[in-house]
XYZ file of C-alpha atoms in Angstrom:
661
model
C 0.006 0.258 -0.291
C 1.047 3.345 -0.610
C 2.511 5.623 1.848
C 1.369 8.797 1.167
C -1.372 10.372 -1.791
C -1.538 13.614 -3.047
C -5.187 14.115 -3.554
C -5.653 16.375 -7.241
C -8.731 17.975 -6.265
C -10.462 19.733 -3.936
C -13.758 20.596 -1.616
C -16.150 18.124 -0.542
C -14.243 14.764 -2.583
C -10.523 16.177 -1.004
C -12.588 15.810 2.374
C -13.556 12.299 1.096
C -10.704 10.737 0.216
C -8.417 11.703 2.645
C -11.159 10.168 5.818
C -9.857 6.875 4.339
C -6.460 7.350 3.650
C -6.391 8.249 7.167
C -7.914 5.317 8.170
C -5.962 2.733 6.314
C -2.558 5.467 7.633
C -1.736 6.972 4.356
C -0.365 10.327 4.419
C -2.336 12.809 2.855
C -1.203 15.753 0.336
C -4.337 18.627 -0.315
C -3.371 20.826 -3.200
C -5.023 24.420 -3.099
C -5.284 27.563 -5.274
C -6.012 31.172 -3.796
C -9.682 30.912 -2.960
C -9.055 27.695 -0.916
C -6.069 28.636 0.588
C -8.440 28.346 3.976
C -10.424 25.030 2.837
C -11.512 22.396 4.820
C -9.609 20.043 2.551
C -6.646 21.930 3.615
C -6.901 21.700 6.442
C -8.019 18.269 7.058
C -4.506 16.726 5.621
C -1.581 16.007 6.354
C 0.257 18.671 4.013
C -0.669 20.834 1.262
C 1.101 23.053 -1.368
C -0.277 25.990 -3.392
C -0.727 25.321 -7.011
C -2.076 28.783 -8.932
C -4.533 31.556 -8.355
C -7.815 30.843 -8.349
C -9.310 30.378 -11.610
C -9.843 26.560 -11.707
C -7.766 26.522 -15.391
C -4.894 28.463 -13.607
C -4.469 25.844 -10.421
C -6.764 22.633 -10.399
C -6.582 22.344 -13.920
C -2.812 22.985 -14.076
C -1.407 19.477 -14.500
C 2.457 20.336 -14.376
C 1.710 22.226 -11.239
C 0.241 19.599 -9.442
C 2.245 16.780 -10.248
C 5.451 19.273 -9.531
C 3.240 19.155 -5.774
C 3.144 15.153 -6.193
C 6.876 15.110 -6.818
C 7.857 17.577 -4.418
C 5.974 15.910 -1.372
C 6.895 12.873 -1.956
C 3.816 11.307 -3.257
C 3.714 7.709 -4.681
C 0.504 7.909 -6.415
C -2.012 10.654 -6.992
C -6.284 10.532 -6.688
C -7.960 12.906 -9.406
C -12.197 12.411 -7.589
C -14.259 13.653 -9.664
C -14.177 16.629 -12.456
C -11.328 18.325 -12.843
C -8.214 16.316 -14.434
C -10.412 12.782 -13.203
C -10.881 11.898 -17.353
C -8.032 13.398 -18.944
C -6.178 10.729 -20.538
C -2.688 13.497 -21.575
C -2.586 14.351 -18.023
C -3.036 10.104 -16.566
C 0.118 9.576 -18.940
C 1.938 12.721 -17.931
C 1.378 11.867 -14.319
C 2.956 8.243 -14.835
C 5.420 8.995 -16.641
C 6.654 11.258 -13.517
C 6.862 7.803 -11.814
C 3.595 8.454 -9.980
C 0.636 5.614 -9.846
C -2.816 7.401 -11.291
C -5.433 6.007 -9.031
C -7.678 5.776 -11.782
C -8.006 3.773 -15.041
C -5.383 3.864 -18.173
C -4.900 6.756 -20.807
C -6.438 4.396 -23.028
C -9.887 3.236 -21.492
C -9.900 7.248 -20.438
C -9.419 7.400 -23.890
C -11.870 4.996 -25.101
C -15.137 6.191 -23.071
C -13.813 10.210 -23.072
C -16.020 11.253 -26.007
C -19.774 9.469 -26.513
C -19.396 8.946 -30.035
C -16.658 6.931 -30.021
C -17.972 5.098 -26.968
C -21.143 4.487 -28.461
C -19.431 2.536 -31.733
C -17.490 0.634 -29.312
C -20.168 -0.720 -27.060
C -21.730 -1.603 -30.543
C -18.841 -4.072 -31.603
C -19.158 -4.905 -27.467
C -23.044 -5.814 -27.744
C -24.152 -3.493 -25.785
C -27.198 -1.376 -26.248
C -26.550 2.383 -27.892
C -29.338 4.706 -28.387
C -30.763 5.948 -31.570
C -28.951 8.725 -32.661
C -26.156 10.352 -34.982
C -22.205 9.602 -33.285
C -21.018 10.459 -36.441
C -17.622 13.132 -37.350
C -19.208 15.473 -39.101
C -19.940 18.461 -37.953
C -21.612 20.477 -40.142
C -25.222 22.143 -39.048
C -27.347 21.211 -42.113
C -26.086 17.779 -41.922
C -26.806 17.693 -38.211
C -30.516 19.633 -39.007
C -30.971 16.811 -41.578
C -30.350 13.973 -39.401
C -32.377 15.200 -36.298
C -34.844 15.183 -39.032
C -34.430 11.592 -39.759
C -34.682 10.547 -35.910
C -37.359 12.586 -35.585
C -38.153 15.427 -32.895
C -37.678 15.933 -30.099
C -34.399 15.085 -30.092
C -31.197 15.812 -27.587
C -27.736 17.908 -28.850
C -25.252 16.234 -26.648
C -21.769 17.590 -26.420
C -19.654 15.023 -27.856
C -17.229 15.665 -24.661
C -17.174 15.686 -20.408
C -20.332 15.608 -18.998
C -22.978 17.452 -15.834
C -25.386 18.051 -18.390
C -23.750 20.855 -19.911
C -23.416 21.310 -23.425
C -27.221 19.489 -23.885
C -29.881 20.825 -25.607
C -33.528 19.073 -25.773
C -35.225 20.770 -29.378
C -39.094 19.948 -30.105
C -39.499 21.085 -33.363
C -36.675 22.119 -36.334
C -36.447 25.655 -35.866
C -35.334 25.854 -33.060
C -32.067 23.406 -33.612
C -30.204 25.813 -35.100
C -29.894 28.446 -31.703
C -30.304 24.695 -30.077
C -27.320 23.480 -31.897
C -25.235 26.785 -31.284
C -25.830 27.042 -27.609
C -24.792 23.104 -27.041
C -21.488 23.813 -29.031
C -20.516 27.295 -26.909
C -21.216 25.008 -23.558
C -19.259 22.097 -24.656
C -16.264 24.535 -25.917
C -15.904 26.536 -22.592
C -16.803 23.635 -20.371
C -14.317 20.513 -22.248
C -12.670 22.792 -24.933
C -15.059 20.434 -27.584
C -17.595 22.023 -29.303
C -18.191 18.613 -31.153
C -21.885 17.007 -30.367
C -23.758 14.274 -31.573
C -27.786 14.453 -32.079
C -30.115 11.096 -30.316
C -33.713 9.974 -30.298
C -35.295 12.206 -27.034
C -37.220 9.306 -25.280
C -40.942 10.849 -23.937
C -40.760 8.556 -20.737
C -36.781 8.126 -20.099
C -35.307 6.596 -16.523
C -30.956 7.088 -15.448
C -30.120 4.850 -14.751
C -26.149 3.504 -14.078
C -24.233 0.372 -12.965
C -21.084 0.751 -10.395
C -18.213 -1.123 -12.283
C -14.821 -1.763 -10.224
C -11.749 -3.851 -12.514
C -8.323 -4.965 -10.876
C -4.689 -5.570 -12.938
C -5.490 -8.691 -12.734
C -8.310 -8.934 -15.594
C -11.694 -9.006 -13.076
C -14.365 -7.002 -13.382
C -17.467 -6.910 -10.942
C -20.509 -4.853 -10.732
C -21.792 -3.563 -7.759
C -25.116 -2.889 -8.178
C -27.812 -0.465 -10.038
C -28.195 3.799 -9.184
C -31.282 5.477 -10.448
C -30.281 9.306 -11.462
C -33.453 10.105 -12.510
C -34.507 12.803 -10.187
C -32.332 15.769 -12.782
C -32.475 19.415 -13.437
C -30.686 21.187 -16.238
C -29.902 17.033 -17.006
C -27.837 17.220 -14.083
C -28.598 15.075 -10.780
C -30.587 16.555 -7.984
C -31.267 12.754 -5.640
C -30.290 9.703 -6.191
C -31.047 6.060 -4.692
C -30.096 2.347 -4.651
C -31.172 0.389 -5.890
C -33.684 1.259 -8.599
C -37.288 0.862 -7.693
C -39.049 -1.490 -10.118
C -35.805 -3.209 -10.734
C -36.510 -7.123 -10.771
C -33.711 -9.824 -10.571
C -33.452 -10.342 -14.129
C -33.654 -6.581 -14.999
C -30.641 -6.137 -12.935
C -28.579 -9.336 -13.957
C -29.173 -7.679 -17.902
C -28.007 -4.361 -17.407
C -25.116 -5.651 -14.340
C -23.967 -7.792 -17.324
C -24.146 -5.383 -20.295
C -21.872 -3.080 -17.783
C -18.937 -5.484 -16.774
C -18.782 -6.600 -20.665
C -19.124 -2.487 -21.500
C -15.671 -2.444 -18.486
C -13.931 -5.529 -19.988
C -13.995 -4.673 -23.220
C -11.212 -1.233 -22.759
C -9.766 -4.006 -19.697
C -10.585 -1.384 -16.995
C -9.034 -1.520 -13.562
C -10.842 1.119 -11.106
C -14.154 2.581 -10.379
C -16.160 3.700 -13.132
C -20.130 3.902 -13.824
C -21.766 2.772 -17.146
C -24.732 4.808 -17.517
C -27.829 3.193 -18.659
C -30.914 5.589 -20.114
C -33.862 3.407 -19.841
C -37.539 3.935 -22.277
C -39.916 3.063 -19.209
C -43.141 4.268 -21.194
C -44.387 0.847 -20.493
C -42.399 -0.155 -17.100
C -38.355 -1.340 -16.925
C -37.701 -4.092 -20.214
C -34.555 -5.643 -20.646
C -35.189 -4.356 -24.648
C -35.264 -0.762 -23.402
C -32.396 0.287 -21.791
C -29.590 1.465 -24.195
C -25.931 2.193 -23.096
C -24.937 5.927 -22.577
C -21.847 7.047 -22.003
C -19.260 5.609 -19.341
C -17.833 8.253 -16.340
C -14.392 6.543 -15.852
C -14.073 7.611 -12.645
C -15.563 7.524 -8.834
C -18.852 9.341 -8.708
C -20.391 11.841 -7.145
C -23.847 9.256 -5.825
C -20.706 6.578 -4.801
C -22.280 6.639 -1.368
C -25.220 5.216 -1.578
C -23.735 1.761 -3.643
C -21.506 1.797 -0.520
C -24.524 2.446 2.008
C -25.986 -0.321 0.864
C -22.923 -2.614 0.177
C -21.327 -2.360 3.277
C -18.246 -0.804 1.141
C -15.529 2.295 0.830
C -14.589 2.046 -2.478
C -12.165 4.963 -1.989
C -10.429 2.130 -0.868
C -11.016 0.068 -3.176
C -8.882 2.157 -5.646
C -6.282 2.591 -3.567
C -5.770 -1.287 -3.138
C -6.470 -1.544 -6.686
C -4.520 0.629 -7.430
C -1.443 -0.606 -5.111
C -1.304 -3.631 -7.474
C -4.063 -6.100 -5.262
C -6.371 -7.646 -7.088
C -10.928 -7.165 -6.266
C -11.528 -7.503 -2.380
C -14.300 -9.851 -3.549
C -15.900 -11.932 -6.617
C -19.123 -11.098 -8.046
C -21.273 -13.843 -6.018
C -19.942 -11.917 -2.676
C -21.529 -8.510 -3.186
C -25.064 -8.417 -1.875
C -27.592 -5.398 -1.876
C -28.569 -4.691 1.438
C -31.610 -2.281 2.691
C -32.153 0.912 0.688
C -30.240 4.385 -0.153
C -30.635 7.257 -1.457
C -28.340 10.842 -2.122
C -29.357 14.256 -1.643
C -27.106 16.656 -3.483
C -27.468 19.742 -0.980
C -26.272 22.698 -3.364
C -26.713 26.618 -2.740
C -28.388 27.887 -5.628
C -32.161 28.810 -6.788
C -34.604 26.807 -7.941
C -37.547 29.772 -8.033
C -34.743 31.128 -10.923
C -33.932 28.489 -13.152
C -31.453 27.211 -10.396
C -29.511 29.671 -10.724
C -25.696 29.272 -8.584
C -25.589 31.420 -5.333
C -23.027 32.502 -3.946
C -21.419 34.180 -0.718
C -20.575 33.076 2.987
C -22.264 30.767 5.029
C -22.921 32.105 7.465
C -25.079 29.220 9.612
C -23.740 24.766 8.920
C -25.376 23.039 11.148
C -25.981 19.302 9.844
C -28.518 16.537 11.401
C -27.366 13.319 12.976
C -28.558 10.230 12.070
C -27.508 10.899 8.313
C -23.937 11.183 6.466
C -22.745 13.794 5.611
C -20.135 14.946 2.980
C -19.237 18.305 2.720
C -15.937 20.305 2.167
C -16.927 23.015 4.089
C -17.847 24.683 7.075
C -19.551 27.667 8.527
C -17.771 30.973 7.675
C -16.748 29.787 4.168
C -17.624 30.905 1.230
C -18.976 29.492 -2.099
C -17.208 31.386 -4.629
C -18.248 31.968 -8.669
C -15.078 29.498 -9.416
C -16.198 26.308 -8.357
C -19.367 24.431 -8.393
C -21.278 25.511 -5.765
C -22.275 22.053 -3.814
C -22.554 22.484 -0.214
C -22.982 19.196 0.985
C -23.981 15.670 0.501
C -27.180 14.362 2.510
C -26.805 10.457 2.250
C -29.841 8.140 4.237
C -29.905 4.539 4.873
C -32.884 2.289 5.821
C -33.899 -1.467 5.447
C -37.243 -0.193 2.946
C -37.417 2.733 0.819
C -39.907 4.439 2.607
C -37.836 4.408 5.031
C -34.513 5.560 3.584
C -36.907 8.464 2.008
C -38.581 9.366 5.319
C -35.005 9.722 6.778
C -33.522 12.014 3.851
C -36.859 13.930 4.235
C -35.865 14.210 7.827
C -32.228 15.389 7.906
C -33.357 18.133 4.828
C -35.406 19.496 7.344
C -33.057 19.604 9.656
C -30.054 20.672 7.639
C -29.617 25.086 8.891
C -27.782 26.763 6.184
C -27.981 30.558 6.734
C -26.032 33.141 4.526
C -27.094 32.474 0.767
C -29.913 30.583 -1.236
C -30.098 27.155 -0.928
C -32.430 24.387 -2.965
C -33.202 22.754 0.937
C -36.835 23.024 0.849
C -37.108 22.515 -2.400
C -35.333 19.141 -2.099
C -38.150 18.050 0.543
C -40.770 18.755 -1.347
C -39.083 16.629 -4.172
C -39.378 14.044 -1.189
C -43.035 14.262 -0.151
C -43.853 14.249 -4.018
C -46.216 11.761 -4.583
C -44.822 10.480 -7.730
C -41.236 9.823 -6.134
C -42.623 8.479 -3.228
C -43.800 5.716 -4.858
C -41.238 4.742 -7.030
C -42.670 6.559 -10.122
C -39.707 8.211 -11.476
C -37.697 9.585 -14.786
C -35.725 12.427 -15.641
C -39.118 15.139 -16.479
C -40.923 14.104 -13.102
C -39.182 17.487 -11.747
C -40.376 19.033 -14.724
C -43.892 18.402 -14.848
C -44.298 18.843 -11.612
C -43.404 22.876 -12.178
C -44.141 25.714 -9.291
C -44.989 23.357 -6.543
C -41.106 21.903 -5.802
C -39.696 25.571 -7.237
C -41.625 28.452 -5.214
C -40.554 29.012 -2.054
C -42.777 29.233 0.286
C -43.229 32.651 1.901
C -42.592 32.783 5.180
C -44.946 32.036 8.198
C -45.902 35.104 10.571
C -44.091 33.323 13.415
C -40.589 33.522 11.141
C -41.065 36.987 10.778
C -42.159 37.365 14.447
C -38.357 36.323 15.577
C -37.100 38.075 13.166
C -37.659 41.013 14.347
C -37.470 40.035 17.499
C -33.728 39.070 16.412
C -33.102 42.255 14.976
C -34.647 44.556 17.626
C -31.737 41.960 20.374
C -34.893 40.852 22.494
C -33.800 37.800 21.650
C -30.215 38.366 23.076
C -32.148 40.216 25.630
C -33.644 36.414 26.529
C -30.693 34.027 26.515
C -28.429 36.853 28.479
C -28.000 35.339 32.364
C -27.852 39.176 33.817
C -31.183 38.978 35.394
C -31.836 42.707 34.009
C -30.932 41.929 30.639
C -34.617 40.950 30.801
C -36.170 43.726 31.722
C -34.472 45.785 29.544
C -36.623 48.019 27.051
C -39.189 47.819 29.419
C -41.455 50.965 30.416
C -43.203 51.635 33.882
C -45.574 53.883 31.630
C -47.058 52.017 28.980
C -45.545 49.539 26.904
C -42.808 50.697 23.949
C -42.710 50.489 20.271
C -40.551 50.191 17.596
C -40.396 49.586 14.031
C -37.986 47.013 12.329
C -37.343 47.392 8.777
C -36.807 43.529 7.261
C -36.264 42.591 3.439
C -37.726 39.349 2.297
C -37.680 37.588 -0.770
C -36.334 40.840 -2.629
C -39.789 42.639 -0.807
C -39.443 45.095 2.218
C -41.901 44.487 5.190
C -42.400 46.836 8.085
C -42.762 45.486 11.557
C -44.201 47.299 14.391
C -43.324 45.393 17.696
C -44.820 46.301 21.145
C -43.174 44.555 24.044
C -45.907 43.773 26.861
C -43.879 42.043 29.281
C -40.033 41.580 29.364
C -40.677 38.209 27.311
C -43.835 39.221 25.841
C -44.521 40.819 22.440
C -47.355 41.811 19.925
C -45.617 42.228 16.324
C -48.275 44.089 13.835
C -47.626 43.361 9.939
C -49.013 43.514 6.734
C -52.749 44.817 8.453
C -52.440 41.687 11.533
C -51.551 41.455 15.096
C -50.282 38.969 16.603
C -48.976 38.155 20.344
C -45.976 35.856 21.072
C -44.619 34.979 23.579
C -40.252 33.979 24.415
C -40.397 30.562 26.445
C -36.863 30.345 26.537
C -33.984 31.411 24.650
C -30.228 30.621 24.599
C -28.796 32.797 21.782
C -30.247 30.251 18.476
C -32.486 27.867 19.882
C -35.806 29.637 20.824
C -38.776 27.782 22.079
C -41.886 29.905 21.146
C -45.441 30.497 22.286
C -47.637 32.234 19.327
C -50.875 32.779 19.342
C -51.441 30.022 21.696
C -49.046 27.263 19.814
C -46.474 26.530 21.100
C -43.129 25.875 18.661
C -38.810 25.332 18.740
C -37.243 27.220 16.520
C -32.884 28.658 15.472
C -32.308 32.145 14.845
C -29.312 33.364 13.437
C -28.199 36.829 13.189
C -25.123 37.878 11.152
C -24.758 41.098 10.845
C -27.506 42.321 9.199
C -28.702 38.543 7.652
C -31.145 37.153 10.213
C -31.668 33.133 8.903
C -34.820 31.904 10.871
C -35.344 27.596 10.597
C -38.488 26.435 12.044
C -40.397 23.105 10.759
C -38.685 21.936 8.322
C -37.792 25.341 6.842
C -35.493 28.324 6.333
C -36.388 31.420 6.006
C -33.568 34.296 4.890
C -34.426 37.775 6.019
C -31.849 41.190 5.614
C -32.448 44.099 8.512
C -32.909 47.454 6.201
C -32.052 50.428 8.649
C -35.106 52.849 7.015
C -38.252 51.769 4.644
C -36.413 51.797 1.351
C -33.026 51.508 1.937
C -32.332 48.066 1.127
C -35.570 46.985 -0.956
C -34.837 45.206 -4.070
C -36.041 46.126 -8.376
C -39.542 44.657 -8.325
C -40.009 42.349 -10.984
C -40.694 44.076 -14.440
C -38.380 46.796 -13.266
C -35.916 48.908 -16.230
C -32.530 47.338 -15.416
C -31.308 43.948 -16.303
C -28.283 43.555 -13.479
C -25.250 40.063 -13.687
C -27.043 37.678 -10.999
C -23.124 37.120 -10.490
C -19.351 37.252 -12.066
C -19.422 35.794 -15.483
C -18.311 36.533 -18.760
C -20.780 38.005 -21.926
C -21.184 35.823 -24.461
C -24.034 36.927 -26.661
C -25.357 39.917 -27.432
C -29.063 39.777 -28.352
C -30.564 43.778 -28.756
C -29.164 47.392 -29.298
C -29.826 50.579 -27.666
C -33.298 51.531 -29.246
C -34.038 48.370 -29.942
C -38.147 47.694 -29.130
C -38.426 44.563 -27.294
C -40.869 42.086 -25.352
C -41.003 40.724 -21.814
C -38.844 36.866 -21.734
C -36.823 38.348 -25.306
C -33.210 36.949 -24.502
C -30.974 40.087 -24.490
C -27.761 39.273 -23.363
C -25.999 35.335 -22.377
C -23.555 35.195 -19.963
C -21.120 32.570 -18.713
C -20.619 31.827 -15.067
C -19.889 28.859 -13.302
C -18.803 26.837 -16.612
C -23.190 27.208 -17.129
C -24.727 29.567 -19.999
C -27.219 32.164 -18.124
C -29.572 33.590 -20.811
C -31.252 36.586 -19.060
C -34.102 38.031 -20.958
C -35.771 41.256 -20.822
C -37.974 41.923 -17.866
C -41.117 43.684 -19.265
C -42.564 45.191 -22.716
C -39.968 48.111 -23.650
C -37.033 50.234 -25.222
C -33.857 49.571 -24.889
C -32.045 52.999 -23.248
C -28.721 51.844 -22.185
C -26.510 48.560 -23.256
C -23.544 49.113 -20.975
C -21.277 45.563 -22.257
C -20.254 44.309 -25.232
C -19.416 40.402 -26.265
C -16.037 39.284 -23.780
C -16.727 41.576 -21.061
C -16.214 39.769 -17.685
C -18.981 41.601 -15.536
C -18.293 41.632 -11.701
C -22.548 40.491 -9.475
C -24.466 42.839 -9.824
C -23.800 44.690 -12.846
C -25.887 46.901 -15.036
C -25.926 45.043 -18.329
C -28.499 47.241 -19.761
C -31.266 49.437 -19.176
C -34.945 50.051 -20.295
C -36.151 53.314 -21.246
C -39.032 54.441 -18.272
C -42.148 52.955 -19.028
C -44.186 56.796 -19.488
C -41.151 57.133 -21.788
C -41.742 54.419 -23.655
């Protein structure tokens, strides 16, 4: 076994590898960019080496700097994690040329599966079924449009390199093909350096089912059963589970054997995942699943496989890379129970899952669930990397038990300081179709606003936020007995008004102290009464209109987060009315939602636009963000041009005032 390994990654997966290596007695070396100098993975590793500035291209994609760090630290092997350089065959060859061991498959295996079109041709030869479509080299736009007509709409345009849903566009009619093709090419070029695509038949009710495979250097290949990854938004996974709902023993055997054939066809060694798409319009059938792609690395969702098998896949990776045979044979592997993984992201589901950036003022995780994370309270989610905060993993004897545990764990996650998808995930757990196991990749899209829109904060949350803003909760927690009567007046109940921003709207709340622990709150012409039974600075026990409940309230400067009833509600303190209010929908300005690069400008000063027209396309966090006109009107100014790098909140376009238009 290795004495020391370097982890060529960051965040959650770097921390995950460090934990297993430490248990195995293997020393670890972390690498970090300037943005990650104080990151958790740097703190956890035995030693750490700076490899460059914040931009991934100059740090985590800087293969020369990473290899030099490995050599200088005395590491014997290099674990790539997932993403970044994990599926780059040139990097594998450079690692091996430096006398180091790459903890993963060979460069040849990665090349064989790295391009979707070539991989599908190889799989056809190996007898693995593939999705109907065009997987050839010809990339002329008119030719591809013709192939789409032949395949029949709807079709799916997919970047032939990479993954993660980037460079993927669904097209429902011929008139939209050209624009979708260009968009997919741009995103593929940006994310993977390859703008070439393939075109496939889009299935009406597809399920994304993948099979975990493992090979070694002794000719052995096994599969560790399947995972269902059908719950997706923007072609990116949201919740994964193992095993797949409705899977029969016969179907599992057929998919497992196909996955093993795929891995054996390229002499695969290490952890890999063979991804299939299944047409379930008539249920799961052995003749309706097709090879989609193979990920030649450890998957983000590997913990659900670990949960149902009781294995540590990172340990298997290290042992195989060190030359050992697979620890178990196929007949020794079995499924125990059910597992789910939910990806907790800093993003806004109500705004098409737009990534959020900022500081994690609160990050408390529940007991009773496995939490894989690379951040802690006080860390920042930056625009440079993926905005995942944590993976929440639960296991149970049955699907319903594991899902119930996931819902409870998500409800108990306390994340403050930025917008997250936590509420969306809780609502998804409660969706009747998902709860029943009736899943497919279109479920989230069909559910629409019932999943996406965060509910308005209830009056209890407003009241607690107001008390926190005025310092009354802090006084209630004060061990000084005189602290409980601060603000109390002998000759009449004192009243104060506080202004809070919530969801972009400003709210005025008038709070009257009736007693040291009892308050009247006036909000939206409604009077309510709240009594604070106990408070310790974070946890609050309160009686609101006769209903007793517990909550967590956290204040960080002007930001206040209130957690209760399975939801988190964010407020911002404004010093006076109008001070902190956000622009109302349908306003005159289009601003950058985050730092990024201006890719397309589709209008000009003086042009008349309609609400919803695409005006500016930005690239941020390796995604294309299409920004639309907030209302009908005439463009007054357009201070940006293609190629401009803009900061968050930068003015991109303004409309003439409505009376002028």
